[in-house]
Each structure stands twice: as C-alpha cells, then as structure tokens.
PDB file of C-alpha atoms and ligand atoms in Angstrom:
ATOM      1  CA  UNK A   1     -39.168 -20.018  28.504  1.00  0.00           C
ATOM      2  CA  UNK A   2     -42.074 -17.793  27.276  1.00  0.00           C
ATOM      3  CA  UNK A   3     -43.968 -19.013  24.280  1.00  0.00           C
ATOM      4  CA  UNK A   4     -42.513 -15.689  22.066  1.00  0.00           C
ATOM      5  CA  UNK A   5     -39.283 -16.607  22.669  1.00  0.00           C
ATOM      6  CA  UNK A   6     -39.983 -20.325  21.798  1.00  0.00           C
ATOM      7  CA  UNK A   7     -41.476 -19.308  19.012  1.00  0.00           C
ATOM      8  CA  UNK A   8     -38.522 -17.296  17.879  1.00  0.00           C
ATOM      9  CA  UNK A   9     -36.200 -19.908  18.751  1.00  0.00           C
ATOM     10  CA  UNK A  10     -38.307 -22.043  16.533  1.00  0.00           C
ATOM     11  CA  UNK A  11     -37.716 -19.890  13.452  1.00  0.00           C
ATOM     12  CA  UNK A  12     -34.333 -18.760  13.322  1.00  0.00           C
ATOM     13  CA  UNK A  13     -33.694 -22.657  13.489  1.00  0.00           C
ATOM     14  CA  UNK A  14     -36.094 -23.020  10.428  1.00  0.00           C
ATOM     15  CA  UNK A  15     -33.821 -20.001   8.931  1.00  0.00           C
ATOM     16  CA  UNK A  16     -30.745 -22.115   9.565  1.00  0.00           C
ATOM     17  CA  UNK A  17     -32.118 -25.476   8.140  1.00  0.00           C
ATOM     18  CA  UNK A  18     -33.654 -23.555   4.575  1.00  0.00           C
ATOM     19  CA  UNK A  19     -30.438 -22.096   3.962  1.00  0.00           C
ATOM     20  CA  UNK A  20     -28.255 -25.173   4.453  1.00  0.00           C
ATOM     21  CA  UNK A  21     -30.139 -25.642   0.843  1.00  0.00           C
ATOM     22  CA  UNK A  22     -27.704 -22.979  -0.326  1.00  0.00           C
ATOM     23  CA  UNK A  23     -24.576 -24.773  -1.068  1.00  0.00           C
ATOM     24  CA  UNK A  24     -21.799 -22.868  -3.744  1.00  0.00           C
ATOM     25  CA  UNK A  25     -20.309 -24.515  -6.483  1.00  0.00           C
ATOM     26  CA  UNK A  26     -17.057 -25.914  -5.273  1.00  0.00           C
ATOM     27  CA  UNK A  27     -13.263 -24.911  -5.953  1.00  0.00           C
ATOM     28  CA  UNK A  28     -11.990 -28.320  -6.317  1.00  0.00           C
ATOM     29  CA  UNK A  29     -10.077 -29.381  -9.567  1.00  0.00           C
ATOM     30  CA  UNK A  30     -10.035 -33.140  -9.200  1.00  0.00           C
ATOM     31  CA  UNK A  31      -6.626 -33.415  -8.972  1.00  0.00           C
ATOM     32  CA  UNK A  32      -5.881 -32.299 -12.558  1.00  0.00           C
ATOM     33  CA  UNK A  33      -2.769 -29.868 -11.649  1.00  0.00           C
ATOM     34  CA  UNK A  34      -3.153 -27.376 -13.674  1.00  0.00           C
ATOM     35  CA  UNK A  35      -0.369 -26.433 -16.544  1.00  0.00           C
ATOM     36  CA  UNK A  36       0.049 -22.564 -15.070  1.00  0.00           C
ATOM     37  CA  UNK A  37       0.597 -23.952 -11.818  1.00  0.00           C
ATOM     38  CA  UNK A  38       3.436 -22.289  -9.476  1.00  0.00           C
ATOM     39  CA  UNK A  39       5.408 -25.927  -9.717  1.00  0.00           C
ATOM     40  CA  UNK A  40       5.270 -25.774 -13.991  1.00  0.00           C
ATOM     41  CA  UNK A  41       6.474 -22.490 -14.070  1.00  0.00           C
ATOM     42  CA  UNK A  42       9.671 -22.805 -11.144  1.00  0.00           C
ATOM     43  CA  UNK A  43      11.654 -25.534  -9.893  1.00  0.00           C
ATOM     44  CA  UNK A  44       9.426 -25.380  -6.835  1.00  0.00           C
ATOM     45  CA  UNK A  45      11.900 -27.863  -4.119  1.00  0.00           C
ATOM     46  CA  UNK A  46       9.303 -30.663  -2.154  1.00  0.00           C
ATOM     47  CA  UNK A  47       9.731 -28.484   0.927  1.00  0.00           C
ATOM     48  CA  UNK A  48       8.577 -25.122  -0.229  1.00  0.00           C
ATOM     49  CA  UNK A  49       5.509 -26.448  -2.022  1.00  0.00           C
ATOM     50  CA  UNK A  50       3.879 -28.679   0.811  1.00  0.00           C
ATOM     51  CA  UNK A  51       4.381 -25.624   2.691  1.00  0.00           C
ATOM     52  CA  UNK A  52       2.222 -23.392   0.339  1.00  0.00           C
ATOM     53  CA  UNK A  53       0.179 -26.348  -0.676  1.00  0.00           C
ATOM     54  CA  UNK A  54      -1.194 -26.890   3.223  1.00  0.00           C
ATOM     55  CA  UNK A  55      -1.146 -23.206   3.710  1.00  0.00           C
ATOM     56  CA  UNK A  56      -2.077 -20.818   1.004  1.00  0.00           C
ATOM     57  CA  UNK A  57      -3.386 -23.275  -1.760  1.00  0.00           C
ATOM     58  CA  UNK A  58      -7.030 -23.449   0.539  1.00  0.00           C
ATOM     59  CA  UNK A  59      -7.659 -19.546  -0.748  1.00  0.00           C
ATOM     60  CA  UNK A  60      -4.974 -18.855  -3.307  1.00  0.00           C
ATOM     61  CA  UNK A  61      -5.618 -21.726  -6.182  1.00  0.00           C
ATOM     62  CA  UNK A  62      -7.792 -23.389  -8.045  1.00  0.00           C
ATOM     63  CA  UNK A  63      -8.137 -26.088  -5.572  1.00  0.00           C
ATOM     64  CA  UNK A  64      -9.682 -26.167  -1.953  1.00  0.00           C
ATOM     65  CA  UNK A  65      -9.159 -29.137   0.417  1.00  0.00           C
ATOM     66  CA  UNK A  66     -12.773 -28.473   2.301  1.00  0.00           C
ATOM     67  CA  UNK A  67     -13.031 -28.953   6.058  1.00  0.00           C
ATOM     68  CA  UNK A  68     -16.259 -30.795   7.303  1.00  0.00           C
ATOM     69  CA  UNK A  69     -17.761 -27.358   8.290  1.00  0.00           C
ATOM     70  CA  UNK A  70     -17.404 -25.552   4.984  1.00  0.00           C
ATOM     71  CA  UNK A  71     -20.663 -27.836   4.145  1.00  0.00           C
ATOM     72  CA  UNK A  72     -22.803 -26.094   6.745  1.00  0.00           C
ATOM     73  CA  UNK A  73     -23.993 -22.378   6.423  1.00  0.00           C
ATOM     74  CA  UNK A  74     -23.620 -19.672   6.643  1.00  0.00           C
ATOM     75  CA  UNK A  75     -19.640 -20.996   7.406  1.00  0.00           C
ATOM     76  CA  UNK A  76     -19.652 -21.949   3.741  1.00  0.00           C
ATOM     77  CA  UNK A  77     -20.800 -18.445   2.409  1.00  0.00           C
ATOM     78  CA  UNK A  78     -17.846 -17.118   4.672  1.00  0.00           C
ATOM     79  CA  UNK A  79     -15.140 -19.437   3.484  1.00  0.00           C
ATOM     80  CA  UNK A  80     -16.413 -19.041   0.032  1.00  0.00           C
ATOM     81  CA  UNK A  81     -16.050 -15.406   0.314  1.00  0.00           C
ATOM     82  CA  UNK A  82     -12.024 -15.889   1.324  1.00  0.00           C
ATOM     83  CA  UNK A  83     -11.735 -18.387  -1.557  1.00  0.00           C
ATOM     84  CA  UNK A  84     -12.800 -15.978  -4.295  1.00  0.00           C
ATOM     85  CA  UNK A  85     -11.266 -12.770  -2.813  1.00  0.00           C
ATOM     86  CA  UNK A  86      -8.016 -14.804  -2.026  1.00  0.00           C
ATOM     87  CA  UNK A  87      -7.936 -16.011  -5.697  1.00  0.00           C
ATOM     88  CA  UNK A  88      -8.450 -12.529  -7.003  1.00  0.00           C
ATOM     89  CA  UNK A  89      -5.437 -11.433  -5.313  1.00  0.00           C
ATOM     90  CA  UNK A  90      -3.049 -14.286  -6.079  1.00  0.00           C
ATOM     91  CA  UNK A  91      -3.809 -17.763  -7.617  1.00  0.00           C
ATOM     92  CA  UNK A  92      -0.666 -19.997  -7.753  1.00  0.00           C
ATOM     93  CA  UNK A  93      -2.843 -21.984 -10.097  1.00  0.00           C
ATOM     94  CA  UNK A  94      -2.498 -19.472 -12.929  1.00  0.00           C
ATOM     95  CA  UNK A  95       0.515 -18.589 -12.463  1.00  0.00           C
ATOM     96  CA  UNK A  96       1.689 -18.809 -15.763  1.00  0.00           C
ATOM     97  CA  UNK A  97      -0.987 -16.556 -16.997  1.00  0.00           C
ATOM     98  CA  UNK A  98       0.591 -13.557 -15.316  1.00  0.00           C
ATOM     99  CA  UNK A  99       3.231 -11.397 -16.768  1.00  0.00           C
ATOM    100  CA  UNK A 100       6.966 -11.713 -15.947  1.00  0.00           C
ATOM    101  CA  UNK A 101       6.145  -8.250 -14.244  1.00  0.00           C
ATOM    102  CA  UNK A 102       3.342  -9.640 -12.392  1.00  0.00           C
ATOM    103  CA  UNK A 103       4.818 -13.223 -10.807  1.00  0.00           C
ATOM    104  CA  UNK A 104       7.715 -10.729  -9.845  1.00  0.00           C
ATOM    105  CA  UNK A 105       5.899  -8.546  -7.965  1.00  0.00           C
ATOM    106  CA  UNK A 106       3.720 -11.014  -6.636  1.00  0.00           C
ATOM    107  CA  UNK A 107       6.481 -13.448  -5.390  1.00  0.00           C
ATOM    108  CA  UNK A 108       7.757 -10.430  -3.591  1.00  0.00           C
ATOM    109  CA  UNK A 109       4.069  -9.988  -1.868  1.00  0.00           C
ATOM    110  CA  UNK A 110       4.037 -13.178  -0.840  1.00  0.00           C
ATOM    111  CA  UNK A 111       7.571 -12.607   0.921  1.00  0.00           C
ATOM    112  CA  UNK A 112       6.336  -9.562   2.552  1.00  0.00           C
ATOM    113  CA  UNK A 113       3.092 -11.041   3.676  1.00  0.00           C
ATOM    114  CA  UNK A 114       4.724 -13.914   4.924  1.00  0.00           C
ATOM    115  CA  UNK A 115       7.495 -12.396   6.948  1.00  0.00           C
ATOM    116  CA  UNK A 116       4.910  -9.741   8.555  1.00  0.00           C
ATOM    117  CA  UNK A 117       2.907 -12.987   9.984  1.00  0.00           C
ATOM    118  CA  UNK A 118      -0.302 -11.577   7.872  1.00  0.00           C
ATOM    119  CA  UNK A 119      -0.795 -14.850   5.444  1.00  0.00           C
ATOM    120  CA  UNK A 120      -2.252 -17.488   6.451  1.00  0.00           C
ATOM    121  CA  UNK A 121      -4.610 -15.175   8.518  1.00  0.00           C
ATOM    122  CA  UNK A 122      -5.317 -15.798  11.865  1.00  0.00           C
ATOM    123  CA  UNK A 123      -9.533 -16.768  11.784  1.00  0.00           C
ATOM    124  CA  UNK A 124      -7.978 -19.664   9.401  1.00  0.00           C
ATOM    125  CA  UNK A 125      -5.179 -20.658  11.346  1.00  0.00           C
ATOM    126  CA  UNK A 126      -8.403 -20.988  14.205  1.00  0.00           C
ATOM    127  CA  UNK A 127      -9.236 -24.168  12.482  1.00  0.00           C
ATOM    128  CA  UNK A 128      -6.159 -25.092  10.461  1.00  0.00           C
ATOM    129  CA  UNK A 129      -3.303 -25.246  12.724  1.00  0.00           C
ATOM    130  CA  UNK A 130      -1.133 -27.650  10.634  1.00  0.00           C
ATOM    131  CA  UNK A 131      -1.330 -24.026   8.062  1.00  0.00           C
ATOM    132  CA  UNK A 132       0.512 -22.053  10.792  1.00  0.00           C
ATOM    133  CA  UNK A 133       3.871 -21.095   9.417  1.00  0.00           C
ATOM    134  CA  UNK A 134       6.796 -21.774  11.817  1.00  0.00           C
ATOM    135  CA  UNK A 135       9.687 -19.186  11.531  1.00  0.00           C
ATOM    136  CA  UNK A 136      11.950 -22.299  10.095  1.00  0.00           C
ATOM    137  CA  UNK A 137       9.195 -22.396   7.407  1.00  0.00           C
ATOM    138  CA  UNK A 138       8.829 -19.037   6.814  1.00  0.00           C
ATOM    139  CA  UNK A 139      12.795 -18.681   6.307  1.00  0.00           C
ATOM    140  CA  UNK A 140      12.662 -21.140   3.638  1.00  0.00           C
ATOM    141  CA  UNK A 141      10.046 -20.147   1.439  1.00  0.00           C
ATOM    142  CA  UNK A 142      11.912 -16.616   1.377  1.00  0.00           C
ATOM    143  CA  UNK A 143      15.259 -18.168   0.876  1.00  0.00           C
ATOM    144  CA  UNK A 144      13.530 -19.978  -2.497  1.00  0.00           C
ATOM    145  CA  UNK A 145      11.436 -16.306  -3.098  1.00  0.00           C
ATOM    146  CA  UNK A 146      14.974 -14.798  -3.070  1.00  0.00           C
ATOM    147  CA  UNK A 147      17.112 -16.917  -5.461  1.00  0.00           C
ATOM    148  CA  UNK A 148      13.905 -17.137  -7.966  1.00  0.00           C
ATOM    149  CA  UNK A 149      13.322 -13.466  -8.644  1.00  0.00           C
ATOM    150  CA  UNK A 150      17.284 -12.884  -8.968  1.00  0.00           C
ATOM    151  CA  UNK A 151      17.126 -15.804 -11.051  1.00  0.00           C
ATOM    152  CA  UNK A 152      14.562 -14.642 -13.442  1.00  0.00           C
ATOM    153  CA  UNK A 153      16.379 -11.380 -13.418  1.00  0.00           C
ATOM    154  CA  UNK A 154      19.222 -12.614 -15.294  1.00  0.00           C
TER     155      UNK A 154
HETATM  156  C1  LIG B 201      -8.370 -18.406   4.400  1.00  0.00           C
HETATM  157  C2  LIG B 201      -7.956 -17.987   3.091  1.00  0.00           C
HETATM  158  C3  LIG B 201      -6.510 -17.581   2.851  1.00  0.00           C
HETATM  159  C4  LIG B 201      -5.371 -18.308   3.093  1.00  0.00           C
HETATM  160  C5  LIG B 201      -5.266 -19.693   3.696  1.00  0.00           C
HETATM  161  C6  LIG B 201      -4.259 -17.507   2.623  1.00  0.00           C
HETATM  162  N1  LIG B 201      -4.735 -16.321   2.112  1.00  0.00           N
HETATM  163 FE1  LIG B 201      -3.660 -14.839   1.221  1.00  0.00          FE
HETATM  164  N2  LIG B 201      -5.339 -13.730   0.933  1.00  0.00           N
HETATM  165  C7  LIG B 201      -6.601 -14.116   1.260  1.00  0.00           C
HETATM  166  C8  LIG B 201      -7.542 -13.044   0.939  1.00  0.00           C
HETATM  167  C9  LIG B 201      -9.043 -13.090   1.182  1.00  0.00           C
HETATM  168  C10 LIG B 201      -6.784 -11.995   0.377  1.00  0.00           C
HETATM  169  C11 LIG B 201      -7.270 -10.661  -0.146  1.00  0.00           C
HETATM  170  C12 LIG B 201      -7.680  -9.717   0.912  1.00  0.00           C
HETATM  171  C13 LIG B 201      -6.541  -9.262   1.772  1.00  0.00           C
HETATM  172  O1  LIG B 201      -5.508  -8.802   1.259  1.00  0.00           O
HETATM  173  O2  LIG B 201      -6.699  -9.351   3.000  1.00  0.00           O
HETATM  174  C14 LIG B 201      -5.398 -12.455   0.377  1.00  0.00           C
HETATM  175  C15 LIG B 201      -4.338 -11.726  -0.110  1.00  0.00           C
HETATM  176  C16 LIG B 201      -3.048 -12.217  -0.229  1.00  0.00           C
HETATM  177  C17 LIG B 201      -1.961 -11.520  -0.893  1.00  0.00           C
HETATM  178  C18 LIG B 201      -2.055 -10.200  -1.588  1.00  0.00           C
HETATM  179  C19 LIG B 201      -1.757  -9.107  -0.632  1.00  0.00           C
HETATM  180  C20 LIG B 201      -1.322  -7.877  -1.354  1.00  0.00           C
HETATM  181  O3  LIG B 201      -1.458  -6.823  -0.743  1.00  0.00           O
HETATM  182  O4  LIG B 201      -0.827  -7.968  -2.504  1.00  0.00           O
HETATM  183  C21 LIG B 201      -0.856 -12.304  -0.795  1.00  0.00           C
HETATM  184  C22 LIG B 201       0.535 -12.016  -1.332  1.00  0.00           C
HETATM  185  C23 LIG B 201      -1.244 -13.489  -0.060  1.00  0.00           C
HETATM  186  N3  LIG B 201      -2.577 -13.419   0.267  1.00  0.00           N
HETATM  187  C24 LIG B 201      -0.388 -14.530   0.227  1.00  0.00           C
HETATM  188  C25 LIG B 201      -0.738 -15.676   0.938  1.00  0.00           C
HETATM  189  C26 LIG B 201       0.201 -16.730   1.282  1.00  0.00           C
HETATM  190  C27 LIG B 201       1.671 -16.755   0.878  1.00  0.00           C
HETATM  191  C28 LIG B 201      -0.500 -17.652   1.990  1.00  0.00           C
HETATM  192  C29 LIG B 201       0.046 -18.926   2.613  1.00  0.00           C
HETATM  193  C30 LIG B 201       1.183 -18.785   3.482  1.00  0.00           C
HETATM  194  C31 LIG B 201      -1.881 -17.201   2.077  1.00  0.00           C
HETATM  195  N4  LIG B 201      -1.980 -15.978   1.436  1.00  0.00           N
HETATM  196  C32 LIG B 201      -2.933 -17.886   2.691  1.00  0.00           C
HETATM  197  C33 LIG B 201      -6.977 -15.328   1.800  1.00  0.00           C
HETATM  198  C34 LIG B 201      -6.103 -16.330   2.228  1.00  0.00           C
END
C-alpha cells in the first residue's frame, strides 16, 4: 500500500472515530405509556398491538427499542432520520391528540400501507426480521382497522 493511500486510510478512520462523539438525544420514554397512546384511545386486542408494538412502534411512537448499531455513526444519524420523519407522519403515541378526522384517516393509511407490503420498509426489515409482517398478521390488524373505523362511525 502506498504511503497516500495509508495516509488516507488513516483519516477517514479519524473521521469515523470524531463523529462517534455525535450521539442524538434518544426517543425512549422509560416505559411511561403515554395517556394518547393507540391502546388508551381503542380496545387494542393483545394480538394486534405486539404486532404494531415490534413493528411500527421503532419509527411511529414515542418510544424506540434501539439495536446495538444505532449507537455507532453515521447508522445512528440514519435511523434517527426514520424516527423523526416516521413520527411526523404517524405517532401511535399521540394518538389521542389527533382529530376524530385524523385517527380515521390515518387508521385507514395504515391499512393501505400495510396491505401494499410498504410498512415496515424493507432496509428495516434488513435488520429486524421478527418486524416482518406475515400475511396472517397483516389480515388481522385490518380485520381490527375495519371494525374500529365502522365502530367510531356510529
Ligand atoms: C424504520 C422506521 C419505520 C418503521 C419500522 C415503520 N415506518 Fe411507517 N413510516 C416511516 C417513515 C420514515 C415514514 C414517512 C416517509 C414515507 O412515507 O416513506 C412513514 C410513513 C408511514 C405512514 C404514512 C404514509 C402516508 O402516506 O400517509 C404510515 C401509515 C405508516 N408509515 C405506517 C406504518 C406501519 C403500520 C408500520 C408497522 C407495520 C410502520 N409504518 C413501520 C418509517 C417507519
């Protein structure tokens, strides 16, 4: 190996150590559920929650079970990225915070996104496989998506 490219070696691994410095606050609530949470608002059966719970809560709540490599940049800056854009979009945390309207509407996005195969997406599934919705998953969560939004439109 020539000395330049030694030398280059040498620095982007100086690059990588400075910014492992760089570490986000985290999206962890302790395990204080919060009182807008999907579960307060529905009767939300076992089933269907440990299904969203292992594979939506990671990006779409206010609480983040974080992998081993989610402490080691730039991985974290990515996964932080998904957690904040993901939360932006839905957050079954504050679910009670959103208009009748809005958990409508956004019950029925999760049902579309879900049957289409686009949620959990796939460079998560990469690590996560236990978030990988089987189609006897996927069938119940709709099955609960259905009866709640003709329930609340009684
Ligand atoms: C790795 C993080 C991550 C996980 C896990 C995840 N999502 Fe998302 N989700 C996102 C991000 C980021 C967006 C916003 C950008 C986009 O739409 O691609 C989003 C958007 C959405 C939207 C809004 C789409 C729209 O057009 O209204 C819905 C609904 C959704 N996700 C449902 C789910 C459900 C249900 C699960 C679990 C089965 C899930 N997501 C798992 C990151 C995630």
């Amino acid at each position: 190996m020539s000395i330049l490219i030694k030398r280059i070696l040498f620095i982007f691994f100086l690059i990588f150590l400075i910014i492992q410095v760089i570490q986000p606050v985290r999206n962890i609530d302790y395990g204080q559920v919060s009182s807008s949470d999907l579960s307060k608002v529905y009767k939300v059966p076992k089933n269907v929650e440990s299904i969203l719970k292992t594979s939506c809560y990671d990006c779409h709540s206010n609480s983040t079970e974080y992998p081993v490599y989610a402490y080691i940049q730039p991985l974290s800056f990515f996964l932080e990225n998904h957690i904040k854009e993901g939360k932006k979009e839905l957050n079954f945390s504050e679910w009670g915070l959103y208009s009748k309207r809005k958990q409508s509407n956004k019950l029925e996005a999760v049902e579309n996104q879900i049957k289409q195969g686009k949620m959990p997406f796939s460079s998560y599934l990469y690590l996560h496989h236990d978030a990988k919705l089987s189609d006897e998953k996927i069938k119940e969560v709709v099955n609960w998506i259905e009866s709640t939004r003709a329930e609340s439109k009684k």
